[in-house]
Amino acid sequence: MKQVYMDNAATTKMKKEVLDEMMPYFTEQYGNPSSIYRVGRESKKAVEEAREKVAKALGAKAKEIYFTSGGTESDNWAVKGVAYANKDKGNHIITTVIEHHAVLHTCKYLEKQGFEVTYLGVDEHGLIDLTELEKAIKDETILISIMYANNEIGTVQPIAEIGKIAKAKGVYFHTDAVQAVGSVEIDLENSDIDMLSLSGHKIYGPKGIGALYIKQGTKIHPFIHGGSQEKNRRAGTENIAYMVGLGKAIEMATADIDGHNKEIMALRDGLIQRINDKIDYVKLNGHPEKRLPGNVNFSFEFIEGEALLLSLDMVGIAGSSGSACTSGSLDPSHVLLAIGLPHEIAHGSLRLSIGDFNSEEELDYVVDNLAEIVQRLRNMSPLYEKVKGEK
Amino acid sequence: MKQVYMDNAATTKMKKEVLDEMMPYFTEQYGNPSSIYRVGRESKKAVEEAREKVAKALGAKAKEIYFTSGGTESDNWAVKGVAYANKDKGNHIITTVIEHHAVLHTCKYLEKQGFEVTYLGVDEHGLIDLTELEKAIKDETILISIMYANNEIGTVQPIAEIGKIAKAKGVYFHTDAVQAVGSVEIDLENSDIDMLSLSGHKIYGPKGIGALYIKQGTKIHPFIHGGSQEKNRRAGTENIAYMVGLGKAIEMATADIDGHNKEIMALRDGLIQRINDKIDYVKLNGHPEKRLPGNVNFSFEFIEGEALLLSLDMVGIAGSSGSACTSGSLDPSHVLLAIGLPHEIAHGSLRLSIGDFNSEEELDYVVDNLAEIVQRLRNMSPLYEKVKGEK
Amino acid sequence: MYTEKVMDHFTNPRNVGEIPDADGIGEVGNAKCGDIMKMYLKIEDGVVVDVKFKTFGCGSAIASSSMATEMIKGKTIKEVLALTNKAVAEALDGLPPVKMHCSVLAEQAVKSALLDYSKRSGVAIPELEGFEPDEDVHDHEEHEE
Ligand SMILES: Cc1ncc(COP(=O)(O)O)c(C=O)c1O
Ligand SMILES: Cc1ncc(COP(=O)(O)O)c(C=O)c1O
Ligand code: FES
Ligand code: FES
């Protein structure tokens, strides 16, 4: 059967070029970078070259890049590390209700440890209100953590403005850019971002590697203590192969963001239009313009997302409903609720996220099947029955 | 030039069988295990099969095994997770002065956060004193963290007895078994161990993956918060390939521990004897019997370890001096100082750790070169000069 | 981690040994820190005509000693006094930051030997007045918290 993978916001398939660069570090180049003999020195060199690539892709200095085990660890480190290191200054953190759980659950945990957290709401498109942010800052505020772009609805926040506000108030600013890297131009040197999280597997690199950018001079505790790797700030024997893979992946993802976005957006806009044309009672979630190039998120009234996903899977189409990273939970997505969707509409959401391996022709297959499936499920739905009756 | 890798305690070369099992998860099997479509379900299955293998190798239940990014994260999680979850009960932790930095630096950090830590000393062979341990336990003690086997001198602690003491006193017992797995039979179900750390890259698996065994019912906080992976206890998109690799690696490493140890010990004992025979002013560090099968650690008087390592590297031999995991620091090893070596003797230490890929013939090469190098460095040493003068 | 020059001087150290009838001997460092450097000078008419060293220490300590001996051989006392650890490190095409103290040791070993010469021979070296080699010149990498 045809397989159409449309869940690139959950994870991506690794690019061949990335895997090829990693392979030597699974075989002959196995030395521990901390050691002084040849095979160790070569590993060290590979790690530092990968770090350079990450730095270059973000307009940062190599010494500001720290490798982690993924976006989640980066988020945990940034938020907890700053919280604990600055608790003599204050105990207040500002974030948003639509963050990824990696930030949200970390904040919930910190609340139990005596920190106070303000969760900013968002408007119907998923944007925060800058005035509200400014008002939320108080003397005790030590950190603002606001995601660059949302993983579910794709909304991109006004990061430059947020940075300016944070800087003016002398508060650290962390942004979870896991979804933004490769889709948005990022130039950290000319930004007011103090910390930025990213992850390899969202940009055609391996799963289980990420990085945290920490601007020089930022007061932050290490999160994982131990050996002196990563300049004494992130302990643990280096995952050389994945670091190399992340370096290659980010290099490729940022080589021509504009050109790349144009292609992806053409597919995205075509998909949105065709769904709008072919299926009624649908609603596009997220911001109409300020959204990630590959993100399509629709609510289909009267039906439930899991049933939709299962039906799509039966014809080989992979999508997601709510956050794929957390779909162990069946609660309607906290992001969709935050933009004001009623529960029943939130439940009927479908995210199709377009990636580098998708083609125009696949989208035809998706739309045809989707229309059919939605109709079939609606025919089973007592809610739809009522609406039909009213018509 | 001939290359002889004798630093298997620092890291090992991945076995081909391990890499082979991992490969599909770098290519077609890239689905996110949290998702419900086919390629996601297959990833989920692979993760759970890997977890079964880890559990089986340790005599544990699969649901007691949590994947982490390595031994260091496992140690951080166990120690911090128990500390924070039980701080209403007490704030006292007991560990030893010879732990890996992953435990030691974590404890130092917790001291700054208001915890109290007792660091047990060790005897000249690196063994703790059980009576001393018992005496150190007080009402406020919530955790004992003592390593199974030491990474530098190979000494194996009386883990069963420590477990009994901990259990009798109602204190949690964590052991860092990163060096022990594959060399010591471990049967967690019939043990008093509450938590156990292990790492993939010490047993011919990948670098950047580990596991923490958490006995059912243990009160411990998550360490990395976020998505609901690992039953809500360790967030982050799963590193499926490495989990599969760790499963295969531990399966192979524990298939026939006795037979395997016999072979490795034959090599080790031969190496120890030949060094003793050929070179004077040497001292074997660690316990004569209770030591890891592959560990050889000698001090060579009058010379310094780094010079020794560099010289060995020039003839293709890879060894380590002090802990290779932390050799960014130039301080003499805390372990060698703890067993009572004077600073200058600790400086002249060399660890040669034997692994599955080493051969008898390689050892000949090592001993011949080592004898020559030690002599050359001694001829340059003002300390040796004095001894020669006295003779 | 080390330059080719360092490795060259480490593997083929120049002027290793002792001078039995040395005019000045300097010993600095201590075994506790893993480094002792001992310099022997032969001085004629205010010129270092021969120099030998022995070192207990790491690769960069051995290379620094070797380089220092090359740099002072045949030089006048005044010229020798001008030798700095930075010059030694530069002559080796650089040392890793954590290893700079090894070159400090080399500078101090030379000065100690000169001081010894001055005491023994009665030749005053005013530049060395108050010179005392540091016991602990170790300056390890910054630990960021
Ligand atoms: C916005 C966002 N932040 C954080 C993460 C977590 O990253 P990782 O899966 O690498 O832990 C994800 C995806 O899982 C994400 O989409
Ligand atoms: C005893 C011990 N504990 C912990 C670790 C850390 O494990 P990892 O390198 O996987 O972080 C090591 C080795 O590095 C070790 O030898
Ligand atoms: S309908 Fe089954 S989970 Fe709600
Ligand atoms: S002799 Fe101490 S590091 Fe060079």
CSV table of C-alpha atoms and ligand atoms in Angstrom, one decimal, chain B residues 304 306 330 347, chain C residues 2 33-37 55-62 98-99 101-103 105 138 140, ligand 4:
chain,number,residue,atom,x,y,z
B,304,GLU,CA,54.0,11.1,35.1
B,306,GLU,CA,50.3,11.9,30.6
B,330,LEU,CA,44.6,17.6,35.5
B,347,HIS,CA,50.3,10.8,38.9
C,2,TYR,CA,49.7,19.4,21.2
C,33,CYS,CA,51.5,18.5,41.4
C,34,GLY,CA,53.1,16.0,39.2
C,35,ASP,CA,55.9,18.1,38.0
C,36,ILE,CA,59.5,18.7,39.0
C,37,MET,CA,62.0,20.4,36.8
C,55,THR,CA,61.9,16.6,34.3
C,56,PHE,CA,59.2,14.6,36.0
C,57,GLY,CA,56.1,15.8,34.4
C,58,CYS,CA,53.7,15.7,31.5
C,59,GLY,CA,54.4,16.0,27.8
C,60,SER,CA,54.3,19.8,27.8
C,61,ALA,CA,56.6,20.0,30.8
C,62,ILE,CA,59.2,17.8,29.1
C,98,VAL,CA,45.6,24.3,30.9
C,99,LYS,CA,49.3,23.6,30.2
C,101,HIS,CA,52.0,26.5,33.8
C,102,CYS,CA,54.4,23.9,32.5
C,103,SER,CA,56.2,26.7,30.6
C,105,LEU,CA,58.0,26.0,35.4
C,138,HIS,CA,48.9,25.5,38.5
C,140,HIS,CA,43.5,25.0,35.7
D,4,FES,S1,53.6,19.0,34.5
D,4,FES,FE1,51.7,19.4,35.4
D,4,FES,S2,50.5,19.5,33.6
D,4,FES,FE2,52.5,19.7,32.8
